Amino acid sequence: MSAPPRTALSRGDATDLAGSTAVGSTVAFVLLTLILTGRDGAPVFGDANLTSWSVAHRPDVALAVARGVTYTGTGIVPYALAAVAGLILGRTARQRLLAVTACLGTLAAAQAVRYEVMSLVARSRPATVDWATHASGWSFPSGHTTTSAVTGGLLILAVLARSPRGRTSLVLVIGSWSVLVGLSRVYLGVHWFSDVLGGWLFSLCWLSLCTYAVARLTPHAYSAISAPRLRPDPTTEERRHEPHTQGEVPPDSAP
């Protein structure tokens, strides 16, 4: 019997990948933050052009869609999706309870740290005359972007660990939702694009650090998540209907 296919990276590979990703995204986020603080929060990287284009291209249908998408990036929706990620990761009732708690804690902690960073940077939002939805607080990094990216990342990790088939489509749908929530903030005029970019980098760093911690510090938990699904041994009825290989003699045939 051939060995079952693996559904995830080995613990060593996951640790190395998560660690290098965390370092790279942290460096990129810190550099972006330093650039923005060095310019006193002034627009960079085409921020003003993207905002101007968004203001000039706002038909009613597009505005309604953008508002609908952006509302899914805050409130109860991200926490419900994070809980779903935990339910997917766990196999037993106890594992699911622990996984749901861990996913919700990961999201809540990311929001808390992001809020502290936002307060330290204290970057102003675009002019309120360009706003097409309500917003509050400072601008960098974007809260909706961070929340949806962390939530989407948790779901993607859960799908990659547990879904043997059709996971590419699911990953694309989840990733597209996270990206669209961030872009909707620029389209609605309440964030600069660099705020959204900062939210993506922060989320990538946060998820990488959490994955590194699970793989490095709690190997038993990682093994439970990444263990392949084993197909149970066939029953007597299944064996009876399986085709016989060459050279085998059916059990009910005479020699």
Coordinates of C-alpha atoms in Angstrom, one line a residue:
M1 CA 0.0 0.0 0.0
S2 CA 1.4 3.4 -1.0
A3 CA 2.0 6.0 1.7
P4 CA -0.7 8.7 2.2
P5 CA 0.1 12.1 0.7
R6 CA 1.3 14.8 3.0
T7 CA -1.0 17.7 3.5
A8 CA 1.4 20.2 5.0
L9 CA 5.1 21.2 5.3
S10 CA 7.2 19.3 7.8
R11 CA 7.8 21.1 11.1
G12 CA 11.3 22.0 10.2
D13 CA 10.3 23.4 6.8
A14 CA 7.4 25.3 8.3
T15 CA 9.6 26.8 10.9
D16 CA 12.2 28.0 8.4
L17 CA 9.6 29.4 6.0
A18 CA 7.7 31.2 8.7
G19 CA 10.8 32.6 10.2
S20 CA 12.2 33.9 7.0
T21 CA 8.8 35.4 6.0
A22 CA 8.5 37.0 9.4
V23 CA 11.9 38.7 9.1
G24 CA 11.3 39.9 5.5
S25 CA 7.8 41.3 6.2
T26 CA 9.0 42.9 9.4
V27 CA 11.9 44.7 7.6
A28 CA 9.6 45.9 4.9
F29 CA 7.0 47.1 7.4
V30 CA 9.6 49.0 9.5
L31 CA 11.0 50.6 6.4
L32 CA 7.6 51.7 5.2
T33 CA 6.8 53.1 8.6
L34 CA 10.1 55.0 8.8
I35 CA 9.5 56.5 5.4
L36 CA 6.0 57.7 6.4
T37 CA 7.2 59.1 9.7
G38 CA 10.1 60.8 8.0
R39 CA 7.7 62.6 5.7
D40 CA 5.2 63.4 8.5
G41 CA 2.6 61.2 7.0
A42 CA 2.5 62.9 3.6
P43 CA 1.3 60.7 0.7
V44 CA 3.9 58.4 -1.0
F45 CA 4.1 55.9 -3.7
G46 CA 1.3 57.3 -5.8
D47 CA -1.1 57.6 -2.9
A48 CA -2.5 60.9 -4.1
N49 CA -3.0 59.7 -7.7
L50 CA -4.8 56.6 -6.6
T51 CA -7.1 58.5 -4.3
S52 CA -7.8 61.1 -7.1
W53 CA -8.6 58.3 -9.5
S54 CA -11.0 56.6 -7.0
V55 CA -12.9 59.9 -6.4
A56 CA -13.3 60.4 -10.1
H57 CA -14.6 56.9 -10.8
R58 CA -17.5 56.2 -8.4
P59 CA -20.7 55.1 -10.1
D60 CA -23.5 54.2 -7.7
V61 CA -23.2 50.4 -8.2
A62 CA -19.4 50.4 -7.6
L63 CA -19.9 52.5 -4.4
A64 CA -22.5 50.1 -3.1
V65 CA -20.3 47.1 -3.8
A66 CA -17.3 48.7 -2.2
R67 CA -19.3 49.6 0.9
G68 CA -20.6 46.1 1.1
V69 CA -17.1 44.6 0.8
T70 CA -15.6 47.0 3.3
Y71 CA -18.2 46.3 6.0
T72 CA -17.1 42.6 6.0
G73 CA -13.6 43.7 7.1
T74 CA -14.7 44.7 10.6
G75 CA -17.1 43.7 13.4
I76 CA -18.5 40.2 13.8
V77 CA -17.7 38.8 10.3
P78 CA -13.9 38.5 10.7
Y79 CA -14.3 36.8 14.1
A80 CA -16.9 34.4 12.8
L81 CA -14.6 33.5 10.0
A82 CA -11.7 33.1 12.4
A83 CA -13.8 30.7 14.4
V84 CA -14.5 28.7 11.2
A85 CA -10.8 28.5 10.6
G86 CA -10.4 27.0 14.1
L87 CA -13.2 24.5 13.5
I88 CA -11.5 23.4 10.3
L89 CA -8.2 22.9 12.0
G90 CA -9.4 20.7 14.8
R91 CA -10.4 17.1 14.5
T92 CA -11.8 16.3 18.0
A93 CA -14.1 18.5 20.1
R94 CA -11.2 19.4 22.3
Q95 CA -8.9 20.3 19.4
R96 CA -11.6 22.4 17.8
L97 CA -12.2 24.3 21.0
L98 CA -8.4 25.0 21.4
A99 CA -8.1 25.9 17.7
V100 CA -11.0 28.3 17.8
T101 CA -9.7 30.0 20.9
A102 CA -6.2 30.3 19.4
C103 CA -7.6 31.8 16.1
L104 CA -9.8 34.3 17.9
G105 CA -6.9 35.2 20.2
T106 CA -4.6 35.6 17.2
L107 CA -7.0 38.0 15.5
A108 CA -7.7 40.0 18.7
A109 CA -4.0 40.3 19.5
A110 CA -3.2 41.5 16.0
Q111 CA -5.9 44.2 16.3
A112 CA -4.5 45.4 19.6
V113 CA -0.9 45.6 18.4
R114 CA -2.0 47.3 15.2
Y115 CA -3.9 49.9 17.3
E116 CA -0.8 50.7 19.3
V117 CA 1.3 51.1 16.1
M118 CA -1.4 53.3 14.6
S119 CA -1.3 55.5 17.7
L120 CA 2.4 55.8 17.6
V121 CA 2.6 56.7 13.9
A122 CA -0.4 59.0 14.1
R123 CA -0.8 59.5 10.4
S124 CA -3.7 61.6 9.1
R125 CA -6.2 60.2 6.7
P126 CA -7.0 61.7 3.3
A127 CA -9.2 64.8 3.2
T128 CA -12.7 64.1 4.5
V129 CA -14.2 65.7 1.4
D130 CA -13.1 62.5 -0.5
W131 CA -14.7 60.1 2.0
A132 CA -17.5 57.9 0.8
T133 CA -18.0 56.0 4.1
H134 CA -17.5 56.5 7.8
A135 CA -14.0 56.2 9.3
S136 CA -12.4 57.1 12.6
G137 CA -8.9 57.1 14.2
W138 CA -5.5 57.5 12.6
S139 CA -4.7 56.1 9.2
F140 CA -1.6 53.8 9.3
P141 CA -1.8 50.8 9.1
S142 CA -5.3 50.3 7.9
G143 CA -7.5 48.5 10.5
H144 CA -9.9 46.9 8.0
T145 CA -7.0 45.7 5.9
T146 CA -5.2 44.2 8.8
T147 CA -8.3 42.5 10.2
S148 CA -9.4 41.0 6.9
A149 CA -5.8 39.9 6.0
V150 CA -5.2 38.2 9.3
T151 CA -8.6 36.5 9.1
G152 CA -8.0 35.5 5.5
G153 CA -4.6 34.2 6.4
L154 CA -6.0 32.0 9.2
L155 CA -8.6 30.6 6.8
I156 CA -6.0 29.9 4.1
L157 CA -3.7 28.1 6.6
A158 CA -6.7 26.0 7.8
V159 CA -7.7 25.1 4.2
L160 CA -4.1 24.2 3.3
A161 CA -3.8 22.0 6.3
R162 CA -7.1 20.2 6.1
S163 CA -8.6 20.3 2.6
P164 CA -7.1 17.6 0.3
R165 CA -9.1 18.6 -2.8
G166 CA -10.4 21.9 -4.2
R167 CA -8.2 23.9 -1.9
T168 CA -6.7 26.1 -4.7
S169 CA -10.1 27.5 -5.5
L170 CA -10.9 28.2 -1.9
V171 CA -7.5 29.9 -1.3
L172 CA -8.1 32.1 -4.3
V173 CA -11.6 33.1 -3.1
I174 CA -10.4 33.8 0.5
G175 CA -7.3 35.7 -0.7
S176 CA -9.4 37.8 -3.2
W177 CA -11.8 38.8 -0.4
S178 CA -8.9 40.0 1.8
V179 CA -7.4 42.0 -1.0
L180 CA -10.7 43.6 -2.0
V181 CA -11.4 44.7 1.6
G182 CA -8.1 46.6 1.6
L183 CA -8.6 48.1 -1.8
S184 CA -12.1 49.2 -0.9
R185 CA -10.6 51.5 1.8
V186 CA -8.6 53.3 -0.9
Y187 CA -11.6 53.4 -3.3
L188 CA -13.8 54.9 -0.6
G189 CA -11.3 57.6 0.2
V190 CA -10.7 56.8 3.8
H191 CA -7.1 55.4 3.5
W192 CA -4.0 56.0 1.4
F193 CA -2.8 53.0 -0.5
S194 CA 0.4 52.9 1.6
D195 CA -1.9 52.4 4.7
V196 CA -3.3 49.3 3.0
L197 CA 0.2 48.1 2.0
G198 CA 1.2 48.6 5.7
G199 CA -1.8 46.5 6.8
W200 CA -0.8 43.7 4.5
L201 CA 2.8 43.7 5.6
F202 CA 1.8 43.9 9.3
S203 CA -0.6 40.9 8.8
L204 CA 2.0 38.8 7.0
C205 CA 4.5 39.5 9.7
W206 CA 1.9 38.6 12.5
L207 CA 0.8 35.4 10.8
S208 CA 4.3 34.3 10.2
L209 CA 5.3 34.9 13.8
C210 CA 2.3 32.9 15.0
T211 CA 3.0 30.1 12.7
Y212 CA 6.7 30.1 13.7
A213 CA 5.6 30.0 17.4
V214 CA 3.3 27.0 16.8
A215 CA 5.8 25.1 14.8
R216 CA 8.8 25.9 17.0
L217 CA 7.4 26.1 20.6
T218 CA 4.4 23.7 20.4
P219 CA 5.5 20.8 18.2
H220 CA 2.6 18.5 19.4
A221 CA 0.1 21.1 18.3
Y222 CA 1.7 21.5 14.9
S223 CA 1.9 17.7 14.4
A224 CA -1.9 17.5 15.1
I225 CA -2.6 20.2 12.5
S226 CA -0.3 18.9 9.8
A227 CA -0.8 15.2 10.2
P228 CA -2.1 13.6 7.0
R229 CA -5.6 12.1 6.8
L230 CA -5.2 8.3 6.8
R231 CA -7.7 6.3 4.9
P232 CA -9.2 3.6 7.1
D233 CA -8.6 -0.1 6.3
P234 CA -11.1 -1.5 3.9
T235 CA -13.9 -3.6 5.3
T236 CA -14.6 -7.2 4.3
E237 CA -17.3 -6.0 1.8
E238 CA -14.9 -3.5 0.2
R239 CA -12.2 -6.1 -0.2
R240 CA -14.7 -8.4 -1.9
H241 CA -15.3 -5.8 -4.6
E242 CA -11.7 -4.7 -5.1
P243 CA -10.1 -5.9 -8.3
H244 CA -7.6 -8.7 -7.8
T245 CA -4.1 -8.1 -8.9
Q246 CA -2.4 -10.5 -11.3
G247 CA -1.4 -13.7 -9.7
E248 CA -4.0 -13.6 -6.9
V249 CA -6.5 -16.3 -6.5
P250 CA -10.0 -15.3 -5.5
P251 CA -10.8 -16.6 -2.0
D252 CA -14.0 -18.5 -3.2
S253 CA -12.4 -20.2 -6.2
A254 CA -11.1 -23.7 -6.2
P255 CA -7.4 -24.4 -6.9

